[in-house]
């Protein structure tokens, strides 16, 4: 997506420490200040901390007794972070898997969302919940909004089950936009040309804020358009080398030498990306106590192909090889409307947050080669036939949260509220070729169109919740917090299937319905000790959960056993100790924590040999490890930041109903098996240097590196992915309203595998893996002008 900033889920530079850390550094005179932009001063020159609303009250990062990292809008701009993936790559304890924009799943603290239909990390845009459960891919992948003109990003690690509910068992990411200013006219524009492997990328952003009625009504408009030229070729090979078959009992377990085969047609840079969108915000304050905020957002993402290459031959080829000319486009259109009404009652703030969003996604997968592998084994059909897998997903959600939060800075703080959401999705799939008609049960007449698989799956879920959280701080520095959330959900899935890979084995319809519901409570207990303004110590025990879901029936044949049609909710208890401290007069900040999580009824994705994955409650698991963030102002011009996390996450015991089954076709599900998509470690380091050049000019530079440890993932086989390191550099000059940066992302041009999960693009077979990889070296310029 964007040129300089589009780094997949790996890149970025090294986090500037934790912003929770950075905001505590000393403020220097304007002529010498080199600390991050989030550091500001009041009229007396005293340090002002970054304000957050993670606990539905206004507080500061260092005084919030939970593991939180905040990146301000100024830091997003200076570090060149334009996507959630850019930010998440720099935050300890977060892992991701992605095939491109709008196709990213986030995990925190060793809690993968590869199984189930719901994410383990919640995503919010202001008060709007965006990561909703679904029976399709979009239930776990998030939208990918550009982060231009954001106020801040708050990353809350650990279960957020009390205030944020289901889907936040691993943590919550909050995107907080800049609100319209009632008394100021302002505008800014950003242009970002760059080059990746010879391909020219371009695009930019713009913002304008207009007071309509002074101090009463204002409008803020933000627009984005960006194009990335791509770097992966799509080669049509003729004749296509199938390779020797039968070596492992599953078709062509060894792929032919596609890189040496004749190329009939080449489509260079097939994974181009285009993003267009914007948002309009209106703030109306008819009286001092009452504020009404309306926001509308639109975004459309288009891709020519996923950011995936073929293995074999491997990532260095930067290519996808196919026997037929079958493009793999992806499109994603998102619309959002929200209305927030806030009324100051004096003793408390009353907030109503209403939202409605809709999302339409479609993608095509080239499955010609994979189909040949499956059909040759299960049907004795050796021929290569053109095969594409069409997917269309429409989803929408309406939600309402009403809450009342205490006002003031007294020792007793509280918040109570209720939540409701109604989510609906329709997931359609279709794959057909008349050549497959001969394989139908009952002969060609029973399936004349050669439908391989067709499905129509409407899915609905309603969620209800009531929540409350209360804290009291004593004079001796002790602060106790207790929270509770009651929840209930009801799901309904109707499925309709047909085709050779369905239960009927032909064009006849196989229909059914599955319903589920559950209710429960999520408690939270937190004890903090704040002996002075420089130190916060805390201990916390909290519970998180996510809803259960449904599996679609698997075809028999080729699968020999039917998967369970539904699975239960999973939940966890998390125990955490943490500290936040400032030392050396504020020049050194150290934030650290240690957590231990017990995860029950883990929703685990299982891939049987017949290549049709399903989710089951596989058993129980644990995840634990330390997280550390350090920032130090070495000189008035030079700052260093380091952060990292170590994660141990594995299955502890297996559900008897899932015993004997396997991950990735061949790896047995046994105690000790690592949880997938969880890097063993992540580490970040950055050097920031800023120096005045005279006449109002200032030099700004940054060098950073992000290391991601080895992890495990599933395509057909359960595999360990090697770790990798991505380094970045930025050098710029600011003068008044103009900032100009030269940047190089992925300095060493490292091509590393990020994930091998097919993300529904193709069927998993042993002869071919299609890994998503890091973006190659990108060089560009970033120019911003503020009016």
Coordinates of N, CA and C in Angstrom, one line a residue, residues 107 118-119 161 167 194 211 276 298 300 310 397 462 494 521-522 576 582 592 608 662 673 696 699 705 768:
X107 N -2.1 -10.9 17.0 CA -2.1 -11.7 18.2 C -1.2 -11.0 19.2
X118 N -13.3 -15.8 15.6 CA -13.2 -14.4 16.2 C -11.7 -14.1 16.5
X119 N -11.4 -12.9 16.4 CA -10.0 -12.5 16.7 C -9.7 -12.6 18.2
X161 N -11.2 -7.9 29.0 CA -12.5 -8.4 28.9 C -13.5 -7.6 29.7
X167 N -13.3 -11.0 22.1 CA -12.4 -10.7 21.0 C -11.2 -9.8 21.5
X194 N 8.1 6.9 -4.0 CA 9.2 5.9 -3.6 C 9.3 4.9 -4.7
X211 N -13.8 25.6 11.0 CA -14.9 26.0 11.9 C -16.0 26.6 11.1
X276 N -7.8 4.0 -1.6 CA -8.4 5.3 -1.7 C -9.4 5.4 -0.6
X298 N -14.9 6.1 4.5 CA -15.0 5.2 3.4 C -13.6 4.8 3.0
X300 N -11.5 2.0 0.1 CA -11.5 0.9 -0.8 C -10.0 0.4 -1.1
X310 N 5.8 -18.5 -4.5 CA 5.8 -20.0 -4.5 C 7.0 -20.6 -3.9
X397 N -22.3 -4.6 10.8 CA -22.5 -4.6 12.2 C -23.1 -3.3 12.7
X462 N -25.6 -12.0 17.8 CA -26.0 -10.9 18.7 C -25.3 -11.0 20.0
X494 N -26.7 -20.6 8.8 CA -27.4 -21.5 7.8 C -26.4 -21.8 6.7
X521 N -19.3 -14.4 32.9 CA -18.8 -13.1 33.5 C -17.3 -13.1 33.3
X522 N -16.7 -11.9 33.2 CA -15.3 -11.7 33.1 C -14.9 -10.7 34.3
X576 N -0.5 -10.9 36.1 CA 0.6 -10.0 35.7 C 1.1 -9.2 36.8
X582 N 10.6 6.1 36.3 CA 11.5 7.1 35.7 C 12.7 7.3 36.7
X592 N 8.3 -2.4 32.6 CA 8.5 -3.8 32.4 C 7.3 -4.5 33.0
X608 N -6.6 -31.8 8.5 CA -6.4 -33.2 8.2 C -5.8 -33.4 6.9
X662 N -4.3 -34.2 14.0 CA -3.0 -33.6 13.6 C -3.1 -32.1 13.2
X673 N 3.2 -29.0 22.2 CA 3.3 -28.4 20.8 C 3.2 -26.9 20.9
X696 N 16.2 28.6 11.6 CA 15.0 27.8 11.7 C 15.0 26.4 11.2
X699 N 17.8 19.4 11.7 CA 18.1 18.1 11.2 C 17.4 17.0 12.1
X705 N 16.0 -0.9 14.0 CA 16.0 -2.3 13.6 C 15.0 -3.1 14.4
X768 N 3.2 -27.7 -2.5 CA 3.3 -26.3 -2.8 C 2.9 -25.5 -1.5

